[in-house]
PDB file of C-alpha atoms in Angstrom:
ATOM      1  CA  UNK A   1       0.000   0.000   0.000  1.00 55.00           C
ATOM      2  CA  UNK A   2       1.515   3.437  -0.772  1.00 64.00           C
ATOM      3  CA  UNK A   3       0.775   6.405   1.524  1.00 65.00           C
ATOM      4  CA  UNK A   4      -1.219   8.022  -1.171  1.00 65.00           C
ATOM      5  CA  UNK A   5      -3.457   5.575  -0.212  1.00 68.00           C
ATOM      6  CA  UNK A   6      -3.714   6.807   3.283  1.00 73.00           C
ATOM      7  CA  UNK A   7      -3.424  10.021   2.677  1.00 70.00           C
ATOM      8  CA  UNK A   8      -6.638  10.210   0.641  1.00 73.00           C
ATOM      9  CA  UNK A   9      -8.618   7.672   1.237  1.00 76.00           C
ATOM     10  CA  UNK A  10      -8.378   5.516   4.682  1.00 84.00           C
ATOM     11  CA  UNK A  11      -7.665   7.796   6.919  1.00 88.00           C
ATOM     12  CA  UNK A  12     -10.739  10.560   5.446  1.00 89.00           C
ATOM     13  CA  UNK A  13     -12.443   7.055   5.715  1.00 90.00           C
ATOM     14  CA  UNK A  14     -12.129   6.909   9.266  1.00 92.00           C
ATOM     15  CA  UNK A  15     -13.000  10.228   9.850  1.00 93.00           C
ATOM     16  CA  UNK A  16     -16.005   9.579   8.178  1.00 94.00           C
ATOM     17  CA  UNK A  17     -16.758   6.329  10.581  1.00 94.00           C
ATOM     18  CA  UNK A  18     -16.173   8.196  13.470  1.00 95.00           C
ATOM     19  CA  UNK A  19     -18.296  11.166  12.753  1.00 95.00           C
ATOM     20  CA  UNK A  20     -21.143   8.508  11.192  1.00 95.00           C
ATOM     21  CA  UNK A  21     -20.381   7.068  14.851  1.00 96.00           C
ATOM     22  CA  UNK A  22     -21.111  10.064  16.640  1.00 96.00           C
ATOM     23  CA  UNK A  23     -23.977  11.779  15.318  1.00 97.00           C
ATOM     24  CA  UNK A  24     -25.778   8.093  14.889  1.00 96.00           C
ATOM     25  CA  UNK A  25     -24.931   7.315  18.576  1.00 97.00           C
ATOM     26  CA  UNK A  26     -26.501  10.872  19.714  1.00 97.00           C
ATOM     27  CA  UNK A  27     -29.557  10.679  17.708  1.00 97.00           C
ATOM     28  CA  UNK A  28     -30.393   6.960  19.086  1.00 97.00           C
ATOM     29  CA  UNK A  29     -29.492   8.047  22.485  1.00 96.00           C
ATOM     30  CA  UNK A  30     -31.916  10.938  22.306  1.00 97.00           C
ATOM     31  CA  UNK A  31     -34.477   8.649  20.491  1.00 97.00           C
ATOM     32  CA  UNK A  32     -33.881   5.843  23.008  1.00 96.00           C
ATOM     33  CA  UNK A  33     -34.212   7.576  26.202  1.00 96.00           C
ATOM     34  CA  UNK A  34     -37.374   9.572  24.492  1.00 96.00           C
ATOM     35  CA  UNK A  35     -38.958   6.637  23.864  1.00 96.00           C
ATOM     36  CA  UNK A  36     -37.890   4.633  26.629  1.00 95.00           C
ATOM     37  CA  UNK A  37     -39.394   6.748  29.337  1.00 94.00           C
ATOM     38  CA  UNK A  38     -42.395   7.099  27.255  1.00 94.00           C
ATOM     39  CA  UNK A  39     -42.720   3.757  27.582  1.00 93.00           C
ATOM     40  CA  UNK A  40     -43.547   4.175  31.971  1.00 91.00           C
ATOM     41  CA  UNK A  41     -46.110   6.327  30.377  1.00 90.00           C
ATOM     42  CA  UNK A  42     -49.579   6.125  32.172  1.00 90.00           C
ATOM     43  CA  UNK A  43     -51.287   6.939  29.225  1.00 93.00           C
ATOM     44  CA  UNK A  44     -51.821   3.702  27.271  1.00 93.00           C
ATOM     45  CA  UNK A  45     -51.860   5.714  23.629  1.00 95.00           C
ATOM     46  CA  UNK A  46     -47.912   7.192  24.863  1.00 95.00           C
ATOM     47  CA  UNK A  47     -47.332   3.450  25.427  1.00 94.00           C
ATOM     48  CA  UNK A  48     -49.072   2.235  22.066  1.00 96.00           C
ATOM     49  CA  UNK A  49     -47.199   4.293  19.842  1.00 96.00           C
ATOM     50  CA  UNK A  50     -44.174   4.476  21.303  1.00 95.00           C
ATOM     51  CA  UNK A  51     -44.321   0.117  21.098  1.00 95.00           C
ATOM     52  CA  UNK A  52     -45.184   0.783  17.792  1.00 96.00           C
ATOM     53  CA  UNK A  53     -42.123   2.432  16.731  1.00 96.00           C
ATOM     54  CA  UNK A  54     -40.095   0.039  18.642  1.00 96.00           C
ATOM     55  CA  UNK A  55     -41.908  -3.135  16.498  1.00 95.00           C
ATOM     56  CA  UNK A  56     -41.655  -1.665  13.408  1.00 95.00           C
ATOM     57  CA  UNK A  57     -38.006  -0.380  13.455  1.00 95.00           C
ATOM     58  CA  UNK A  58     -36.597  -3.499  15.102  1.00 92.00           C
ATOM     59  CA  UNK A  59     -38.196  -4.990  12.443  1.00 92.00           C
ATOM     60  CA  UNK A  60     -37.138  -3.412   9.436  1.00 91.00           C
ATOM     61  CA  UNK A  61     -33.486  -3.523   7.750  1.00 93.00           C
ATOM     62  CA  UNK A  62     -31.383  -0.759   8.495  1.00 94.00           C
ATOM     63  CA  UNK A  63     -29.520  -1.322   5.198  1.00 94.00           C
ATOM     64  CA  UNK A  64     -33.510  -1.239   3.535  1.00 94.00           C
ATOM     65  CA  UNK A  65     -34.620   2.253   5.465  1.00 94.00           C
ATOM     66  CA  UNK A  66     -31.473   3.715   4.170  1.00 94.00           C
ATOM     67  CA  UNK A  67     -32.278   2.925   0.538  1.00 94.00           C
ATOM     68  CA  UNK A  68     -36.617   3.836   1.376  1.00 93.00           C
ATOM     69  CA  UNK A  69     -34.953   7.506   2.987  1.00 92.00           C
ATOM     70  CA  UNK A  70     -32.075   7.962  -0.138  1.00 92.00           C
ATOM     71  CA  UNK A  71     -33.862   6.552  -2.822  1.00 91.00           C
ATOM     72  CA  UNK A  72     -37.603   6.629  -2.420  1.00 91.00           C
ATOM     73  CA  UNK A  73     -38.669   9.442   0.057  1.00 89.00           C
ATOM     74  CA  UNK A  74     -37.791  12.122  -2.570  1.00 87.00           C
ATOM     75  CA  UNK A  75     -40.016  11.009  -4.992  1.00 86.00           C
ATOM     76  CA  UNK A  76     -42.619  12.066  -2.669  1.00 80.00           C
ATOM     77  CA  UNK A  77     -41.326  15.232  -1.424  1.00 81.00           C
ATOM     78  CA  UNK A  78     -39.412  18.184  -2.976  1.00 78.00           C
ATOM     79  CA  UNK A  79     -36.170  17.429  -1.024  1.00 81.00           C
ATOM     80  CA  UNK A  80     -33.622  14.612  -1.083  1.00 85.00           C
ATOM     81  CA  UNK A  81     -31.648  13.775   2.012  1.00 88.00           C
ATOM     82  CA  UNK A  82     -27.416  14.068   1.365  1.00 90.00           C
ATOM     83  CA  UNK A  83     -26.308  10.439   2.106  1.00 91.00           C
ATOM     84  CA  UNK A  84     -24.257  11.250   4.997  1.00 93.00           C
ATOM     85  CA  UNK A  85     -27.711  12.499   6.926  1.00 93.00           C
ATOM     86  CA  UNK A  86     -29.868   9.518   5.364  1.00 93.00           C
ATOM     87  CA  UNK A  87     -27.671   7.153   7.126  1.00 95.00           C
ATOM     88  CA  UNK A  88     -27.753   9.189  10.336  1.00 96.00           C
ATOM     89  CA  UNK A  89     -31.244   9.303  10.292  1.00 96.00           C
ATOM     90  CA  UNK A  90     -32.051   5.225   9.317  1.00 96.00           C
ATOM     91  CA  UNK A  91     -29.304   3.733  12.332  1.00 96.00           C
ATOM     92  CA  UNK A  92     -30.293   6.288  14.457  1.00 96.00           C
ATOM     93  CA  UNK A  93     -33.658   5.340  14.086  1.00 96.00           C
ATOM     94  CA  UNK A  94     -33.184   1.412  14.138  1.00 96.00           C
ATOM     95  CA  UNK A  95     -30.725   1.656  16.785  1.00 97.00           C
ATOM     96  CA  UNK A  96     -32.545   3.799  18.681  1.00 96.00           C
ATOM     97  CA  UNK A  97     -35.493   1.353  18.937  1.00 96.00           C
ATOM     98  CA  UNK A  98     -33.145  -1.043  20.077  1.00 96.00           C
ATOM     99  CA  UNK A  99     -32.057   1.294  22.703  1.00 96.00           C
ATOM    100  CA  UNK A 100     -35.319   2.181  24.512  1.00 96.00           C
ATOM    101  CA  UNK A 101     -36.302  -1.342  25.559  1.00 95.00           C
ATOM    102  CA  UNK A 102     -32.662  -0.977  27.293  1.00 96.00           C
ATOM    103  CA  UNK A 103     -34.046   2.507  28.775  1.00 96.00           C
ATOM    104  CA  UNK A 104     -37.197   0.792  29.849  1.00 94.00           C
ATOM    105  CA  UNK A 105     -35.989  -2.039  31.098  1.00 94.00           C
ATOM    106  CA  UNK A 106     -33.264  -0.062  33.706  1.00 94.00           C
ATOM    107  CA  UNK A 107     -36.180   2.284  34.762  1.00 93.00           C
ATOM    108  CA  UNK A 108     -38.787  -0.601  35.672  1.00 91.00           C
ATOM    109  CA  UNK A 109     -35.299  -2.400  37.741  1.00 91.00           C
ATOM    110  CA  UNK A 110     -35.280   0.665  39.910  1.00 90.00           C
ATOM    111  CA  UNK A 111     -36.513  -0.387  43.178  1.00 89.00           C
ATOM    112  CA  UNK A 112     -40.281   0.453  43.779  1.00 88.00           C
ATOM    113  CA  UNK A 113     -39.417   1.750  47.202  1.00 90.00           C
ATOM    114  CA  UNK A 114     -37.225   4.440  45.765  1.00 88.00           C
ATOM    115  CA  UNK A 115     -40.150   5.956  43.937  1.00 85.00           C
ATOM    116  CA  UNK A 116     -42.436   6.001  46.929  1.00 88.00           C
ATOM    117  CA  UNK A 117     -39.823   7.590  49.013  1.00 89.00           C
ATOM    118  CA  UNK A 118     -39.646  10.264  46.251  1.00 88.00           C
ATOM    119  CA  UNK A 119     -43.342  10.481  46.086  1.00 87.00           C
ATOM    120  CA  UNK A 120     -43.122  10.537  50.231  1.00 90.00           C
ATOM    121  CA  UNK A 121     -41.106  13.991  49.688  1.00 88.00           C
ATOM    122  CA  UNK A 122     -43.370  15.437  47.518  1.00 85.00           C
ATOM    123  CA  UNK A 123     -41.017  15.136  44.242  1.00 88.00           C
ATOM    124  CA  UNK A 124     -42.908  16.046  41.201  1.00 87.00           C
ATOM    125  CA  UNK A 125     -43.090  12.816  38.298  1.00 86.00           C
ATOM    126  CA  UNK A 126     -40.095  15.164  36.666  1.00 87.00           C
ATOM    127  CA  UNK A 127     -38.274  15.199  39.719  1.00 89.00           C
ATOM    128  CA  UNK A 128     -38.543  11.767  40.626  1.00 89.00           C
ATOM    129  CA  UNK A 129     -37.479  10.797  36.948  1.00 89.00           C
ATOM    130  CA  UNK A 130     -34.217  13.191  37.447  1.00 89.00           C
ATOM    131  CA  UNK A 131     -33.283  12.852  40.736  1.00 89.00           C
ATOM    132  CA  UNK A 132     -34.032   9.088  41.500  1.00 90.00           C
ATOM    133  CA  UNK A 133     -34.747   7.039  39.075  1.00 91.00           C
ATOM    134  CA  UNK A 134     -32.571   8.152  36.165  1.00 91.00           C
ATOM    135  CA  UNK A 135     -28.968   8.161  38.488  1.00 90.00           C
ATOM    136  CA  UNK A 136     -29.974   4.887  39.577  1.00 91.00           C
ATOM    137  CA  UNK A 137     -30.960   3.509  36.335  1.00 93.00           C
ATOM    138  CA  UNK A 138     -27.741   4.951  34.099  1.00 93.00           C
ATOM    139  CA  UNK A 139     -25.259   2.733  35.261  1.00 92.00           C
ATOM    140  CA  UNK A 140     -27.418  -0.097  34.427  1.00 92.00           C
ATOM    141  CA  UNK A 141     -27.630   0.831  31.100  1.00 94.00           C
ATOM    142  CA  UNK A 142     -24.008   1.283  30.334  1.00 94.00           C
ATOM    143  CA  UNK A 143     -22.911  -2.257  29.815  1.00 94.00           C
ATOM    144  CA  UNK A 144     -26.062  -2.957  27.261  1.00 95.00           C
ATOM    145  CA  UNK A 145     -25.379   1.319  25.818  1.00 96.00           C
ATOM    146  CA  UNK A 146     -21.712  -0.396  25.527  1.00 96.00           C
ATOM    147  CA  UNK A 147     -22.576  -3.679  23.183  1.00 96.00           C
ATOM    148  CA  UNK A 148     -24.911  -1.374  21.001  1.00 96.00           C
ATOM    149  CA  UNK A 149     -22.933   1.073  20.388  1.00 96.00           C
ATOM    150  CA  UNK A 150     -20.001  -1.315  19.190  1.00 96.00           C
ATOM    151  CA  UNK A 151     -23.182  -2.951  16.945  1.00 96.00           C
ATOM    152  CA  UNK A 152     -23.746   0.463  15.317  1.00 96.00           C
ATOM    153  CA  UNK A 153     -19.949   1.110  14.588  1.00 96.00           C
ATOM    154  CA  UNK A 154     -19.972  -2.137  12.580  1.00 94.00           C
ATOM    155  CA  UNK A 155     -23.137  -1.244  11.055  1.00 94.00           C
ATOM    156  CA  UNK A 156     -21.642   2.377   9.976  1.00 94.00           C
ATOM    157  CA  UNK A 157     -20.122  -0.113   7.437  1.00 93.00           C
ATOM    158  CA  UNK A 158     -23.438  -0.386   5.370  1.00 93.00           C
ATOM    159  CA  UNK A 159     -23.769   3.528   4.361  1.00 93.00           C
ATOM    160  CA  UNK A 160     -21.087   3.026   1.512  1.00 90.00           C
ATOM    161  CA  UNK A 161     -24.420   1.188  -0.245  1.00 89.00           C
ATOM    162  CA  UNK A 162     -25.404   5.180   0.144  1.00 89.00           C
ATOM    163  CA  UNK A 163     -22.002   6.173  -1.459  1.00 85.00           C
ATOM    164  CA  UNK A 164     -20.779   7.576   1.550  1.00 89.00           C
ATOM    165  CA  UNK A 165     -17.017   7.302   1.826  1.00 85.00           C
ATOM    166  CA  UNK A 166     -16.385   5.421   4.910  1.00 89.00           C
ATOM    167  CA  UNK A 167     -13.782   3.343   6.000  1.00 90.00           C
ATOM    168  CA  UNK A 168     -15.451   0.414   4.041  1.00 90.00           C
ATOM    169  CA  UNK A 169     -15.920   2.405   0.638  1.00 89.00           C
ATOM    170  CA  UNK A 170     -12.265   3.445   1.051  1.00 88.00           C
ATOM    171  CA  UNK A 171     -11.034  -0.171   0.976  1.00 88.00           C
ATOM    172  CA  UNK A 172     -13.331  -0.776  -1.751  1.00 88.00           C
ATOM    173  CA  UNK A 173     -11.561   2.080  -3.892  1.00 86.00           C
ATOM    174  CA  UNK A 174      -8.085   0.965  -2.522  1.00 85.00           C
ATOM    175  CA  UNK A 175      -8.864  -2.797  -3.438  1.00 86.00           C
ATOM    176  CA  UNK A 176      -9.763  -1.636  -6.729  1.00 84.00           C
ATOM    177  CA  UNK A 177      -6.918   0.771  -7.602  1.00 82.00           C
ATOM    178  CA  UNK A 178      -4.291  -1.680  -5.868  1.00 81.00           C
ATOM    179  CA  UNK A 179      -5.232  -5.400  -6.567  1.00 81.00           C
ATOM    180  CA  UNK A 180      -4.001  -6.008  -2.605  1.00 83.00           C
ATOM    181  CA  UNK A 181      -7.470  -7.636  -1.203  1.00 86.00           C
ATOM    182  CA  UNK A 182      -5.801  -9.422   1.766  1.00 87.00           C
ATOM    183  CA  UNK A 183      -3.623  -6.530   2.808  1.00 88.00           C
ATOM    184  CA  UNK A 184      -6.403  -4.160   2.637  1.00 88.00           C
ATOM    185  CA  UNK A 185      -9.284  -5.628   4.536  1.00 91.00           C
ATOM    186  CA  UNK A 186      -7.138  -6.979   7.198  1.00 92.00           C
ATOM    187  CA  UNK A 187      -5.625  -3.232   8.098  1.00 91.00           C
ATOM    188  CA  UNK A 188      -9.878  -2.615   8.020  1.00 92.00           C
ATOM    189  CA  UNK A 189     -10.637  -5.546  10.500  1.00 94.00           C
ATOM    190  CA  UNK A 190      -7.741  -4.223  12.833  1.00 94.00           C
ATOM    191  CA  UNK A 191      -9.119  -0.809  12.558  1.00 94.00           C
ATOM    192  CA  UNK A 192     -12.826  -1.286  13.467  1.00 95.00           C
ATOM    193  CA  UNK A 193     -11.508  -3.540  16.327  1.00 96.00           C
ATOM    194  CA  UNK A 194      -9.334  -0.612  17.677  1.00 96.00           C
ATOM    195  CA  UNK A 195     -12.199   1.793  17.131  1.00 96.00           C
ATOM    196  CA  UNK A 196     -14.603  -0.826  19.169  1.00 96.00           C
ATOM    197  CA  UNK A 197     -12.034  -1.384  21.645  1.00 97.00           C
ATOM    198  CA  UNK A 198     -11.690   3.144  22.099  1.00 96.00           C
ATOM    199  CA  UNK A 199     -15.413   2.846  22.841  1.00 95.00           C
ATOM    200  CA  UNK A 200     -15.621   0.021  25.211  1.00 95.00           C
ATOM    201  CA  UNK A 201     -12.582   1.800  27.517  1.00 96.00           C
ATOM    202  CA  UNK A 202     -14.449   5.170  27.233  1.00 94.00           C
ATOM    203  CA  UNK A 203     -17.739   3.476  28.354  1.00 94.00           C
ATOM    204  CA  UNK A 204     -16.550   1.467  31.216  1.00 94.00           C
ATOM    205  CA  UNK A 205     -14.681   4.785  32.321  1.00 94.00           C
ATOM    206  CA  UNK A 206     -18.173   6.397  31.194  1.00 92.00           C
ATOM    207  CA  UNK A 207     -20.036   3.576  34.100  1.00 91.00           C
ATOM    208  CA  UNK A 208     -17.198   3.874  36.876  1.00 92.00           C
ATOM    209  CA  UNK A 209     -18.214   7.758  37.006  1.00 91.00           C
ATOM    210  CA  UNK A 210     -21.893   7.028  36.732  1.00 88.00           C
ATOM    211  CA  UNK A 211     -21.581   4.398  39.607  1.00 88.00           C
ATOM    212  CA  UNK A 212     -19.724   6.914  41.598  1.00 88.00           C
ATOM    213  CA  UNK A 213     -22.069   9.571  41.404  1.00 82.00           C
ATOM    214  CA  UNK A 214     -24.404   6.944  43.473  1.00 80.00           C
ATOM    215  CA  UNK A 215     -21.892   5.500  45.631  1.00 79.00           C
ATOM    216  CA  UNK A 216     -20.887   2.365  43.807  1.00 74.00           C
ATOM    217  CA  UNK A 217     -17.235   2.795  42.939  1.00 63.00           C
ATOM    218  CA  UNK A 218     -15.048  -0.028  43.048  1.00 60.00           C
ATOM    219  CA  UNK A 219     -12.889  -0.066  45.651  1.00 50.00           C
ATOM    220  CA  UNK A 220      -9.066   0.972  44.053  1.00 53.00           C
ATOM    221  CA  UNK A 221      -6.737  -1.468  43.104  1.00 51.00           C
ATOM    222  CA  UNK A 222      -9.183  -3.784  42.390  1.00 54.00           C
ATOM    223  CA  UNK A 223      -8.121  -4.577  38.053  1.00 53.00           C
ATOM    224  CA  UNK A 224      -5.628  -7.363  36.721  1.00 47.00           C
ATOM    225  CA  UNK A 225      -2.536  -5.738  37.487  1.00 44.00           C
ATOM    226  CA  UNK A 226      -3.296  -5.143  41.254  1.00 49.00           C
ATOM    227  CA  UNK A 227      -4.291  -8.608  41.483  1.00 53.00           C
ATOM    228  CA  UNK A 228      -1.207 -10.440  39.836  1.00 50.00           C
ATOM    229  CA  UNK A 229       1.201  -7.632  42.307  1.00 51.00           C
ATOM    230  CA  UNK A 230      -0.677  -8.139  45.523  1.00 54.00           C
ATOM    231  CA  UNK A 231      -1.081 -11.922  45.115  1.00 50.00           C
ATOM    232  CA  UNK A 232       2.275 -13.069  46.383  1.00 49.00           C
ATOM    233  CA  UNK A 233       2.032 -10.684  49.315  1.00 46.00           C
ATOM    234  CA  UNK A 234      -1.209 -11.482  50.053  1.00 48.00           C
ATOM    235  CA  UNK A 235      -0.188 -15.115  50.015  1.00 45.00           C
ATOM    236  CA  UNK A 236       2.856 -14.759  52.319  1.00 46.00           C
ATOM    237  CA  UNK A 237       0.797 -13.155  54.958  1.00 46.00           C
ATOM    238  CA  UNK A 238      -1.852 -15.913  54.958  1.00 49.00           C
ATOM    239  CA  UNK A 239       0.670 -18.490  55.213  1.00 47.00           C
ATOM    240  CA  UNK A 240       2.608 -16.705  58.107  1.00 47.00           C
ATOM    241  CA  UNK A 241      -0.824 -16.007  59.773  1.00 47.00           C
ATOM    242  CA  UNK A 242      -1.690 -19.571  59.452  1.00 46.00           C
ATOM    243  CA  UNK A 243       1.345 -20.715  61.513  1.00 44.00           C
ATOM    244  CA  UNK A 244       0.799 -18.193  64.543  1.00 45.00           C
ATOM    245  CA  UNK A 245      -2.601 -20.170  65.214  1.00 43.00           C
ATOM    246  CA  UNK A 246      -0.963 -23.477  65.272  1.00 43.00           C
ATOM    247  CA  UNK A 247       1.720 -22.626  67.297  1.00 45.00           C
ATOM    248  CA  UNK A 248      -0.342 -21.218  69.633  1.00 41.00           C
ATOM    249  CA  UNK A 249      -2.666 -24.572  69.758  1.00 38.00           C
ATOM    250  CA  UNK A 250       0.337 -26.712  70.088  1.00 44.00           C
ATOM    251  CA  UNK A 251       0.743 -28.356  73.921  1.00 45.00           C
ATOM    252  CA  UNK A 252       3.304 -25.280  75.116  1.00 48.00           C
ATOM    253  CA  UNK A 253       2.922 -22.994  72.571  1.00 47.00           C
ATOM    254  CA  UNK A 254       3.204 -19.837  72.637  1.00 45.00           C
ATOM    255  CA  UNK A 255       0.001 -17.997  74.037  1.00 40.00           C
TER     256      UNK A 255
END
């Protein structure tokens, strides 16, 4: 590969991924936790339609709503959606269906009892949504947040159906211009994994602060590498607090 190659085409391609990743990941956010809450909804047509969306767009191909919002919505209207947006707008959409059954299901885990002591201090529905529920609920929805997100970078892969000139339509055009097939998409599947593996680190740093804010940090030197350099210490001690005990058992030992 010559740095041409680079220069002009993989590494705009990953800029491209990454802001595909971004504005996809806010939109579904806002869409999931919209939806999501409006799913606890007392009203019963909130909860129909919002179920409704979630059916129908968990349903559908993502790949397919891209083409119906590139292709076919502008034969209808007097506009036409640029390709970068149309892809925005179909994973957001799909993705953020996927994301409010996560929202709903970490608001109905919140314990009932937290809700009726809000109630008890006279916290309005917003209130009790903000300032109990919601901080309790967050850091369940990390871990699940941190799998779907990774799912939507790898789906960022479909928009170059759209021509938008990801990563993926980058090592089309390389492939082509080059003839190198087995060079090229394995320097692709090394960079998606680093770009999956950025995301999980940022979310688990992401659910250590959200956990905080509540009073669930981990206690420190709890990873790995604390393990592996306490265990020998840890081990000596045991065994040379194991022998005090026997010695002092023993007939004469030391009391």
């Amino acid at each position: 590969m010559t740095a041409g190659l680079w220069e002009h085409w993989l590494l705009p391609g990953i800029w491209i991924t990454v802001q595909l990743t971004l504005y996809s990941a806010v939109f579904a956010t806002l869409v999931a936790f919209g939806v999501g809450i409006a799913r606890t909804s007392r009203l019963w047509i909130v909860r129909f339609l919002t179920g409704f969306y979630v059916e129908v767009f968990r349903g559908t191909s993502a790949l397919v709503l891209m083409f119906w919002l590139f292709f076919v919505m502008p034969l209808g209207f007097e506009f036409q959606l640029v390709p970068m947006w149309a892809a925005v707008l179909a994973l957001g959409l799909t993705y953020g269906a996927y994301g409010s059954e996560i929202v709903r299901g970490a608001l109905a885990a919140v314990a009932p009892a937290q809700r009726e002591a809000a109630i008890a201090l006279s916290f309005s529905p917003a209130q009790r949504m903000r300032r109990v529920v919601l901080p309790q609920a967050i850091p369940e929805m990390i871990p699940p947040f941190n799998n779907l997100l990774i799912e939507l970078l790898k789906a960022t892969a479909l928009v170059s159906a759209v021509s938008v000139a990801d990563i993926t339509f980058a090592a089309q055009l390389s492939r082509l211009a080059t003839g190198e097939s087995l060079e090229i998409y394995s320097i692709i599947l090394v960079l998606y994994f680093v770009l999956a593996f950025l995301l999980t680190r940022a979310m688990r740093l992401l659910e250590r602060k959200a956990k905080a804010n509540i009073g669930q940090a981990p206690p420190p030197g709890n990873g790995l590498l604390a393990k592996l350099t306490k265990g020998p210490a840890k081990t000596a001690a045991n065994r040379s607090g194991t022998s005090r005990p026997a010695d002092a058992l023993a007939p004469g030992g030391a009391k």
